[in-house]
Short mmCIF file of C-alpha atoms and ligand atoms in Angstrom, two decimals:
data_model
loop_
_atom_site.label_atom_id
_atom_site.label_comp_id
_atom_site.label_asym_id
_atom_site.label_seq_id
_atom_site.Cartn_x
_atom_site.Cartn_y
_atom_site.Cartn_z
CA UNK A 189 -117.66 48.67 165.35
CA UNK A 190 -113.83 48.48 164.92
CA UNK A 191 -113.34 44.89 165.53
CA UNK A 192 -110.96 42.77 167.90
CA UNK A 193 -108.12 44.24 168.99
CA UNK A 194 -105.04 42.36 170.71
CA UNK A 195 -103.37 44.29 174.11
CA UNK A 196 -100.33 43.91 174.58
CA UNK A 197 -98.50 43.14 177.23
CA UNK A 198 -94.74 42.99 178.62
CA UNK A 199 -93.20 39.33 179.69
CA UNK A 200 -92.99 39.06 183.41
CA UNK A 201 -90.06 36.78 184.49
CA UNK A 202 -91.31 34.94 187.48
CA UNK A 203 -87.85 35.36 189.47
CA UNK A 204 -88.76 39.24 190.25
CA UNK A 205 -91.45 37.11 191.97
CA UNK A 206 -88.70 35.49 194.61
CA UNK A 207 -88.04 38.06 197.00
CA UNK A 208 -91.46 38.91 197.52
CA UNK A 209 -93.33 35.26 198.08
CA UNK A 210 -89.89 33.47 199.46
CA UNK A 211 -88.14 30.29 198.43
CA UNK A 212 -90.43 27.65 199.29
CA UNK A 213 -93.31 29.69 197.24
CA UNK A 214 -91.37 30.45 194.29
CA UNK A 215 -90.07 26.69 194.29
CA UNK A 216 -93.66 25.49 193.90
CA UNK A 217 -94.44 28.34 191.56
CA UNK A 218 -91.43 27.37 188.85
CA UNK A 219 -92.29 23.64 189.39
CA UNK A 220 -96.27 24.34 188.08
CA UNK A 221 -94.54 26.59 185.61
CA UNK A 222 -92.61 23.85 184.05
CA UNK A 223 -95.54 21.86 183.88
CA UNK A 224 -98.01 24.32 182.16
CA UNK A 225 -95.46 24.82 179.67
CA UNK A 226 -94.90 21.21 178.56
CA UNK A 227 -98.22 20.20 179.00
CA UNK A 228 -99.73 23.49 176.60
CA UNK A 229 -96.47 23.03 174.49
CA UNK A 230 -98.15 23.40 170.45
CA UNK A 231 -101.21 25.26 171.83
CA UNK A 232 -102.16 29.05 172.60
CA UNK A 233 -104.29 30.11 176.12
CA UNK A 234 -106.64 33.17 174.66
CA UNK A 235 -107.29 35.39 176.94
CA UNK A 236 -110.73 37.28 175.99
CA UNK A 237 -112.42 40.27 177.97
CA UNK A 238 -114.42 43.76 176.88
CA UNK A 239 -112.01 46.31 177.08
CA UNK A 240 -107.50 46.61 177.84
CA UNK A 241 -108.16 49.10 181.29
CA UNK A 242 -110.21 50.19 183.51
CA UNK A 243 -111.40 47.41 186.47
CA UNK A 244 -110.19 45.03 187.86
CA UNK A 245 -110.74 42.04 185.08
CA UNK A 246 -108.22 44.19 182.93
CA UNK A 247 -105.94 44.85 185.66
CA UNK A 248 -105.88 41.29 186.29
CA UNK A 249 -105.11 39.74 183.27
CA UNK A 250 -102.43 42.56 182.73
CA UNK A 251 -101.00 40.04 185.07
CA UNK A 252 -101.58 37.19 184.34
CA UNK A 253 -100.62 37.08 180.68
CA UNK A 254 -97.25 39.14 181.79
CA UNK A 255 -96.12 35.88 183.91
CA UNK A 256 -98.16 33.15 181.37
CA UNK A 257 -95.82 35.25 179.07
CA UNK A 258 -92.68 34.75 181.58
CA UNK A 259 -92.82 31.11 181.83
CA UNK A 260 -92.82 30.70 177.90
CA UNK A 261 -96.55 29.77 177.23
CA UNK A 262 -98.15 31.32 174.47
CA UNK A 263 -100.58 33.31 175.94
CA UNK A 264 -102.40 36.21 174.54
CA UNK A 265 -105.14 38.53 174.81
CA UNK A 266 -108.24 39.74 172.84
CA UNK A 267 -110.87 43.03 173.89
CA UNK A 268 -113.92 42.52 171.61
CA UNK A 269 -115.53 45.22 170.31
CA UNK A 270 -119.52 46.12 170.90
CA UNK A 271 -122.02 48.42 169.83
CA UNK A 272 -123.56 51.16 172.59
CA UNK A 273 -127.13 49.36 172.51
CA UNK A 274 -124.66 45.85 173.00
CA UNK A 275 -122.96 47.48 175.50
CA UNK A 276 -126.28 48.90 177.35
CA UNK A 277 -127.49 45.21 177.36
CA UNK A 278 -123.79 43.69 179.34
CA UNK A 279 -124.61 46.37 181.77
CA UNK A 280 -127.76 45.63 182.48
CA UNK A 281 -125.92 41.72 183.16
CA UNK A 282 -123.71 43.35 185.04
CA UNK A 283 -125.91 45.40 187.65
CA UNK A 284 -128.25 41.94 188.12
CA UNK A 285 -125.78 39.51 188.73
CA UNK A 286 -124.84 41.35 191.04
CA UNK A 287 -128.51 41.69 192.31
CA UNK A 288 -129.59 45.22 191.28
CA UNK A 289 -132.02 46.81 188.26
CA UNK A 290 -129.65 49.22 187.03
CA UNK A 291 -131.82 50.84 184.44
CA UNK A 292 -135.61 49.48 183.26
CA UNK A 293 -134.37 48.08 180.21
CA UNK A 294 -135.68 44.59 179.44
CA UNK A 295 -133.47 41.22 178.91
CA UNK A 296 -135.78 39.43 175.85
CA UNK A 297 -135.51 38.38 173.01
CA UNK A 298 -134.26 41.65 171.17
CA UNK A 299 -131.83 41.72 173.49
CA UNK A 300 -130.81 38.38 173.28
CA UNK A 301 -130.35 38.29 169.30
CA UNK A 302 -128.72 41.60 169.36
CA UNK A 303 -126.18 40.67 172.35
CA UNK A 304 -125.83 37.19 169.29
CA UNK A 305 -125.05 39.17 166.17
CA UNK A 306 -123.17 40.96 168.06
CA UNK A 307 -121.21 37.95 169.47
CA UNK A 308 -121.36 36.71 166.06
CA UNK A 309 -119.38 39.49 164.89
CA UNK A 310 -116.19 38.99 166.87
CA UNK A 311 -116.05 35.79 166.52
CA UNK A 312 -115.30 35.99 162.57
CA UNK A 313 -111.69 37.33 163.71
CA UNK A 314 -111.64 35.21 166.31
CA UNK A 315 -112.03 31.76 165.01
CA UNK A 316 -109.42 32.90 162.34
CA UNK A 317 -106.76 32.76 164.60
CA UNK A 318 -108.06 30.38 167.31
CA UNK A 319 -106.88 26.46 166.16
CA UNK A 320 -108.94 23.32 167.69
CA UNK A 321 -107.04 22.49 171.18
CA UNK A 322 -105.94 25.66 172.02
CA UNK A 323 -107.86 27.10 175.94
CA UNK A 324 -109.72 29.90 175.60
CA UNK A 325 -110.79 31.92 178.50
CA UNK A 326 -112.94 34.16 178.08
CA UNK A 327 -114.33 36.98 180.88
CA UNK A 328 -117.63 38.39 181.81
CA UNK A 329 -120.88 38.27 180.50
CA UNK A 330 -119.85 40.47 177.36
CA UNK A 331 -117.97 37.24 175.80
CA UNK A 332 -120.01 34.59 176.94
CA UNK A 333 -121.70 35.01 173.65
CA UNK A 334 -118.30 33.24 172.16
CA UNK A 335 -118.31 30.04 173.88
CA UNK A 336 -120.94 28.47 171.39
CA UNK A 337 -119.06 29.57 167.99
CA UNK A 338 -115.41 28.40 170.70
CA UNK A 339 -116.65 25.13 170.64
CA UNK A 340 -117.82 24.27 167.86
CA UNK A 341 -114.49 25.22 166.80
CA UNK A 342 -113.35 22.41 168.91
CA UNK A 343 -111.31 24.93 171.32
CA UNK A 344 -111.34 24.53 175.33
CA UNK A 345 -113.47 26.77 176.41
CA UNK A 346 -113.50 27.76 180.15
CA UNK A 347 -115.89 30.92 180.66
CA UNK A 348 -115.09 33.12 183.92
CA UNK A 349 -117.52 35.01 185.59
CA UNK A 350 -115.83 37.82 188.40
CA UNK A 351 -119.25 39.18 189.38
CA UNK A 352 -121.95 37.57 191.49
CA UNK A 353 -124.65 38.46 194.00
CA UNK A 354 -124.18 37.10 197.70
CA UNK A 355 -127.99 35.62 197.33
CA UNK A 356 -129.69 35.44 194.21
CA UNK A 357 -132.80 37.52 193.74
CA UNK A 358 -135.36 37.90 190.89
CA UNK A 359 -132.52 40.43 189.11
CA UNK A 360 -129.99 37.68 189.80
CA UNK A 361 -132.29 35.52 188.38
CA UNK A 362 -133.32 37.09 185.03
CA UNK A 363 -130.04 37.62 184.62
CA UNK A 364 -128.88 33.92 184.56
CA UNK A 365 -131.96 33.27 182.88
CA UNK A 366 -130.57 35.47 179.67
CA UNK A 367 -127.19 34.33 179.95
CA UNK A 368 -127.48 30.19 180.68
CA UNK A 369 -128.11 28.69 177.27
CA UNK A 370 -124.32 31.95 175.85
CA UNK A 371 -122.54 30.31 178.85
CA UNK A 372 -124.02 26.33 178.55
CA UNK A 373 -121.55 24.91 176.41
CA UNK A 374 -118.12 25.75 178.06
CA UNK A 375 -115.98 23.38 179.13
CA UNK A 376 -115.47 25.18 182.53
CA UNK A 377 -116.87 27.43 184.44
CA UNK A 378 -114.83 29.74 187.49
CA UNK A 379 -116.18 31.91 189.92
CA UNK A 380 -114.47 34.29 192.30
CA UNK A 381 -116.16 33.15 195.64
CA UNK A 382 -117.99 29.71 195.96
CA UNK A 383 -121.50 31.78 197.06
CA UNK A 384 -121.44 33.42 193.50
CA UNK A 385 -121.70 30.08 191.82
CA UNK A 386 -125.59 30.21 190.48
CA UNK A 387 -128.05 27.39 191.38
CA UNK A 388 -127.68 26.57 187.49
CA UNK A 389 -124.11 25.75 187.72
CA UNK A 390 -124.06 23.56 190.74
CA UNK A 391 -126.32 21.35 188.81
CA UNK A 392 -124.89 20.92 185.94
CA UNK A 393 -122.32 18.38 185.31
CA UNK A 394 -119.43 20.49 184.15
CA UNK A 395 -116.59 21.84 186.14
CA UNK A 396 -117.08 24.73 188.09
CA UNK A 397 -113.85 25.80 190.10
CA UNK A 398 -113.42 28.66 192.59
CA UNK A 399 -110.47 31.05 191.94
CA UNK A 400 -110.40 34.10 193.94
CA UNK A 401 -108.49 37.22 191.94
CA UNK A 402 -104.87 38.34 193.24
CA UNK A 403 -103.01 41.20 193.22
CA UNK A 404 -99.02 41.53 192.16
CA UNK A 405 -97.00 42.93 194.33
CA UNK A 406 -94.18 44.43 191.84
CA UNK A 407 -97.03 45.87 188.69
CA UNK A 408 -96.66 49.61 188.80
CA UNK A 409 -100.29 49.43 190.84
CA UNK A 410 -98.38 47.85 193.24
CA UNK A 411 -94.61 48.43 193.99
CA UNK A 412 -92.75 50.43 196.20
CA UNK A 413 -92.77 53.94 195.16
CA UNK A 414 -90.30 56.75 196.52
CA UNK A 415 -91.43 59.59 199.29
CA UNK A 416 -91.25 61.93 195.82
CA UNK A 417 -93.25 60.34 193.52
CA UNK A 418 -95.74 60.13 195.77
CA UNK A 419 -95.97 63.83 196.92
CA UNK A 420 -95.80 64.89 193.21
CA UNK A 421 -99.07 62.82 192.33
CA UNK A 422 -101.19 64.22 195.89
CA UNK A 423 -99.74 67.36 194.22
CA UNK A 424 -100.85 67.37 190.84
CA UNK A 425 -104.66 65.65 192.20
CA UNK A 426 -105.05 68.98 194.30
CA UNK A 427 -104.54 66.52 197.59
CA UNK A 428 -103.34 67.16 200.57
CA UNK A 429 -99.60 66.40 200.61
CA UNK A 430 -99.08 66.49 204.30
CA UNK A 431 -98.49 63.13 206.03
CA UNK A 432 -99.99 64.30 208.98
CA UNK A 433 -103.47 65.03 207.54
CA UNK A 434 -105.84 62.10 207.13
CA UNK A 435 -107.18 60.64 203.78
CA UNK A 436 -108.98 58.65 203.20
CA UNK A 437 -109.43 57.14 199.55
CA UNK A 438 -111.55 55.16 197.58
CA UNK A 439 -110.66 53.70 193.90
CA UNK A 440 -113.70 52.90 192.05
CA UNK A 441 -114.90 52.95 188.98
CA UNK A 442 -117.84 55.39 188.27
CA UNK A 443 -120.30 52.61 188.76
CA UNK A 444 -123.22 52.98 191.31
CA UNK A 445 -122.63 49.60 193.27
CA UNK A 446 -119.65 51.65 193.96
CA UNK A 447 -121.53 54.08 195.93
CA UNK A 448 -118.90 56.76 195.90
CA UNK A 449 -122.11 59.19 195.95
CA UNK A 450 -122.53 57.39 199.98
CA UNK A 451 -118.91 57.32 200.53
CA UNK A 452 -119.39 61.60 199.86
CA UNK A 453 -122.47 62.29 202.69
CA UNK A 454 -120.89 59.47 205.01
CA UNK A 455 -117.99 61.27 205.10
CA UNK A 456 -119.25 64.66 204.64
CA UNK A 457 -122.37 64.10 207.80
CA UNK A 458 -119.61 62.32 210.46
CA UNK A 459 -116.65 62.92 209.93
CA UNK A 460 -116.23 66.70 208.74
CA UNK A 461 -116.53 67.80 211.79
CA UNK A 462 -115.93 65.13 214.05
CA UNK A 463 -111.90 64.93 212.35
CA UNK A 464 -111.36 67.91 211.33
CA UNK A 465 -108.55 67.88 209.93
CA UNK A 466 -109.14 65.13 207.94
CA UNK A 467 -110.13 64.32 203.95
CA UNK A 468 -111.56 62.55 201.63
CA UNK A 469 -110.79 61.39 198.20
CA UNK A 470 -113.00 59.70 195.67
CA UNK A 471 -110.51 58.67 192.80
CA UNK A 472 -111.96 57.03 189.33
CA UNK A 473 -110.87 57.41 186.31
CA UNK A 474 -111.38 59.90 183.33
CA UNK A 475 -114.88 58.91 182.32
CA UNK A 476 -114.20 58.28 178.52
CA UNK A 477 -111.56 56.12 179.44
CA UNK A 478 -113.71 53.19 179.91
CA UNK A 479 -115.52 51.84 176.56
CA UNK A 480 -117.92 49.36 178.06
CA UNK A 481 -119.44 50.75 180.82
CA UNK A 482 -121.81 53.46 179.57
CA UNK A 483 -123.70 54.65 182.96
CA UNK A 484 -119.74 56.22 183.81
CA UNK A 485 -120.25 59.47 182.90
CA UNK A 486 -123.38 59.57 184.01
CA UNK A 487 -122.45 58.26 187.70
CA UNK A 488 -119.59 60.93 187.52
CA UNK A 489 -122.08 63.89 186.86
CA UNK A 490 -124.07 62.47 190.02
CA UNK A 491 -120.86 62.85 192.11
CA UNK A 492 -120.26 66.38 191.30
CA UNK A 493 -123.96 67.46 191.84
CA UNK A 494 -123.39 65.84 195.06
CA UNK A 495 -120.04 67.39 196.03
CA UNK A 496 -121.63 70.27 194.89
CA UNK A 497 -124.01 70.61 197.06
CA UNK A 498 -122.25 69.96 200.38
CA UNK A 499 -121.57 73.32 202.91
CA UNK A 500 -118.95 74.93 201.73
CA UNK A 501 -116.36 73.51 204.86
CA UNK A 502 -117.10 69.95 203.57
CA UNK A 503 -116.37 71.07 200.01
CA UNK A 504 -113.10 71.56 200.86
CA UNK A 505 -112.59 68.01 202.87
CA UNK A 506 -113.88 65.68 199.73
CA UNK A 507 -112.08 65.62 196.43
CA UNK A 508 -113.21 64.61 193.41
CA UNK A 509 -110.30 63.47 191.77
CA UNK A 510 -110.09 61.52 187.62
CA UNK A 511 -106.87 60.05 186.55
CA UNK A 512 -105.82 60.17 182.78
CA UNK A 513 -106.75 56.65 180.89
CA UNK A 514 -104.75 57.13 178.48
CA UNK A 515 -101.47 55.97 179.51
CA UNK A 516 -101.70 52.37 181.77
CA UNK A 517 -99.07 52.43 183.34
CA UNK A 518 -98.94 55.84 184.27
CA UNK A 519 -102.48 55.64 185.71
CA UNK A 520 -101.70 52.31 187.68
CA UNK A 521 -99.01 54.42 189.24
CA UNK A 522 -100.66 57.23 190.22
CA UNK A 523 -103.57 54.59 191.46
CA UNK A 524 -100.65 53.39 193.47
CA UNK A 525 -99.33 56.55 195.17
CA UNK A 526 -102.94 57.95 196.11
CA UNK A 527 -103.19 54.11 198.11
CA UNK A 528 -100.28 54.97 199.52
CA UNK A 529 -100.94 57.86 200.42
CA UNK A 530 -103.77 56.63 201.82
CA UNK A 531 -104.99 56.49 205.77
CA UNK A 532 -107.84 54.49 205.87
CA UNK A 533 -109.03 53.04 202.46
CA UNK A 534 -112.93 52.18 201.94
CA UNK A 535 -115.28 50.12 199.87
CA UNK A 536 -118.35 51.17 200.35
CA UNK A 537 -120.29 49.28 197.68
CA UNK A 538 -123.29 48.21 197.90
CA UNK A 539 -122.27 44.55 195.46
CA UNK A 540 -118.85 43.43 194.77
CA UNK A 541 -117.39 40.64 192.91
CA UNK A 542 -113.65 40.45 194.33
CA UNK A 543 -112.73 43.91 194.67
CA UNK A 544 -109.05 44.31 193.92
CA UNK A 545 -108.77 48.15 194.94
CA UNK A 546 -109.21 46.44 199.09
CA UNK A 547 -106.18 43.81 198.10
CA UNK A 548 -103.93 46.71 195.96
CA UNK A 549 -105.48 49.18 199.71
CA UNK A 550 -104.21 45.97 202.19
CA UNK A 551 -100.74 45.72 200.41
CA UNK A 552 -99.78 49.06 200.91
CA UNK A 553 -100.41 48.84 204.46
CA UNK A 554 -103.64 50.77 204.86
CA UNK A 555 -106.64 49.67 207.43
CA UNK A 556 -110.24 49.30 205.84
CA UNK A 557 -113.70 50.69 206.00
CA UNK A 558 -115.98 48.23 203.15
CA UNK A 559 -119.07 47.09 203.10
CA UNK A 560 -119.17 43.10 203.76
CA UNK A 561 -120.17 42.47 200.39
CA UNK A 562 -118.92 39.90 197.66
CA UNK A 563 -115.11 39.00 198.33
CA UNK A 564 -114.60 42.12 200.19
CA UNK A 565 -115.41 40.03 203.00
CA UNK A 566 -112.82 36.85 202.62
CA UNK A 567 -110.04 40.03 201.98
CA UNK A 568 -110.78 42.00 205.53
CA UNK A 569 -110.26 39.68 208.05
CA UNK A 570 -110.35 39.80 211.82
CA UNK A 571 -107.97 42.63 212.51
CA UNK A 572 -107.15 44.16 208.87
CA UNK A 573 -110.48 46.59 208.88
CA UNK A 574 -114.32 47.15 209.40
CA UNK A 575 -116.70 45.68 207.87
CA UNK A 576 -119.85 47.00 207.45
CA UNK A 577 -123.05 44.74 207.75
CA UNK A 578 -125.29 47.34 206.22
CA UNK A 579 -123.38 49.35 203.15
CA UNK A 580 -126.83 51.59 203.32
CA UNK A 581 -126.64 52.95 206.62
CA UNK A 582 -124.35 56.35 205.86
CA UNK A 583 -123.44 57.43 209.40
CA UNK A 584 -122.32 54.12 210.87
CA UNK A 585 -119.80 54.62 207.75
CA UNK A 586 -118.60 57.85 209.22
CA UNK A 587 -118.36 57.06 212.72
CA UNK A 588 -116.04 54.03 211.97
CA UNK A 589 -114.17 55.99 209.71
CA UNK A 590 -114.37 58.70 212.90
CA UNK A 591 -113.90 55.60 215.36
CA UNK A 592 -110.24 54.51 213.07
CA UNK A 593 -108.94 57.99 212.36
CA UNK A 594 -109.27 58.12 216.16
CA UNK A 595 -106.97 55.58 216.89
CA UNK A 596 -103.48 55.76 215.21
CA UNK A 597 -101.90 52.41 217.15
CA UNK A 598 -104.57 50.40 216.03
CA UNK A 599 -104.79 52.05 212.31
CA UNK A 600 -100.97 51.03 212.06
CA UNK A 601 -101.79 47.44 213.66
CA UNK A 602 -104.49 46.74 211.21
CA UNK A 603 -102.58 47.76 208.47
CA UNK A 604 -99.87 45.54 208.86
CA UNK A 605 -101.69 42.93 209.55
CA UNK A 606 -103.28 43.71 206.10
CA UNK A 607 -100.38 43.49 204.27
CA UNK A 608 -99.16 39.95 205.77
CA UNK A 609 -102.60 38.84 204.75
CA UNK A 610 -102.96 39.69 200.88
CA UNK A 611 -99.11 38.68 200.87
CA UNK A 612 -100.56 35.09 202.24
CA UNK A 613 -103.25 34.59 200.08
CA UNK A 614 -104.31 37.28 197.02
CA UNK A 615 -100.80 37.63 195.51
CA UNK A 616 -100.60 36.08 192.23
CA UNK A 617 -98.25 32.84 192.41
CA UNK A 618 -101.58 31.88 194.21
CA UNK A 619 -103.78 32.60 191.50
CA UNK A 620 -101.00 30.76 188.96
CA UNK A 621 -101.20 27.96 190.52
CA UNK A 622 -105.01 27.50 190.72
CA UNK A 623 -104.80 28.78 186.99
CA UNK A 624 -102.88 26.35 186.23
CA UNK A 625 -104.32 23.57 187.30
CA UNK A 626 -107.95 24.28 186.38
CA UNK A 627 -106.12 24.50 182.58
CA UNK A 628 -104.51 21.05 183.30
CA UNK A 629 -107.68 19.65 184.04
CA UNK A 630 -109.13 21.50 180.62
CA UNK A 631 -106.69 20.87 178.15
CA UNK A 632 -105.82 17.11 178.90
N1 UDP B 181 -108.71 51.37 188.69
C1 UDP B 181 -107.71 52.05 188.23
N2 UDP B 181 -107.99 53.84 187.98
C2 UDP B 181 -108.99 54.02 188.11
C3 UDP B 181 -110.07 53.04 189.14
C4 UDP B 181 -109.82 52.18 188.90
O1 UDP B 181 -107.03 51.28 187.73
O2 UDP B 181 -109.04 55.32 188.29
C5 UDP B 181 -108.20 50.02 189.04
C6 UDP B 181 -108.52 49.88 190.49
O3 UDP B 181 -107.08 49.81 190.71
C7 UDP B 181 -108.96 48.12 190.28
C8 UDP B 181 -109.42 47.62 189.30
O4 UDP B 181 -109.33 49.37 188.89
O5 UDP B 181 -107.48 47.54 190.01
C9 UDP B 181 -110.38 47.35 189.84
O6 UDP B 181 -111.04 46.78 190.47
P1 UDP B 181 -112.18 46.13 191.54
O7 UDP B 181 -112.08 44.33 191.70
O8 UDP B 181 -112.07 47.00 192.38
O9 UDP B 181 -113.59 46.90 190.49
P2 UDP B 181 -114.21 46.20 189.68
O10 UDP B 181 -114.02 47.63 189.25
O11 UDP B 181 -113.47 45.14 188.16
O12 UDP B 181 -115.87 46.20 189.62
#
């Protein structure tokens, strides 16, 4: 293990948001930011998670830490380290909190002991930096073992869980039995949706808050891009450059719960014949880039095998794209370009925390075809896309794509509404205001 690592994030001045969110929202944000800076004076706000890139949490932290610094708050971001068995345990927790078995491993005493030992190894250097009165925001199951040591050092600890199942089952219960003792001492708990708050947290006396994630309309992932820049990325990824060629895009980590393989099979069986000009791009990170995700390589391998077994005509129309992860901004710009090139954004997840890729795709004016799971349901409201009740029905998924692809006017109208909805509900200022309110409560 190499120890804790700090992630440098460029500070983002609030005023660049003004033109996007309008004067009213901007003024409210500035006022809240001033209040936050005064109340947090003399303290540091620490964020701790398990990866600097790849996935929704890293994406969001870049934005929140950047704007927090822009407000004048001393806000920092640290990434914990772990060994392979630790990340196997935390991936198991991730899958089970989503209601799915993942692997066949246990979450018993041996796993708890190893999990705790890795947390203790991270706690030592962390406690050399965190002072009494500081606020520490711990993200996801990988960091829950740090709650107790930080609370003992008189920090104000908030544990934020970005994942969850819409309905509890025996897997979710097993995962929460494992995590609850670690999480319990936290001053506050945050979930992305009300339905993801587990029973034990509802019953507990501690503060439980729901804060949906957000996108930054001006980050490299979402800022406007000119046509040439888009074309260059599209060409680099060997995708059809001509805008007249419909392109369905799903961007995801290589995680079974994102069901990239299912997207491919649904597209191949329904769309290839019915819309002979349409292509599909399944876009994810180069697999050695996301260290806290041990299943990535395996899932990409399964997708490649599934692609190889497609009929030749389908193989020409389905593209597996892996994006370099060594330069975070370059990676973000590539995702941005592909989402802008998309005709439809798909997110056929089997389970989902929030699903930032949906908001990102909607912001770029795309209609969405997605599963009605997790935070996707909060995003794809009426008239912005198609929600599928049964994510495992690949034919229905493919048919929904066909129907939309045959209706360019309908797609354009959905895309316009999608962008408006994201601006109204999921732009970064909404998120900062909610965080500000919670930090005020916790720190006072
Ligand atoms: N992402 C990326 N490069 C990739 C694949 C994904 O930057 O190759 C980003 C994606 O744009 C989004 C985040 O990772 O910002 C995924 O967040 P989401 O909430 O959709 O899912 P999670 O990965 O957190 O389960």
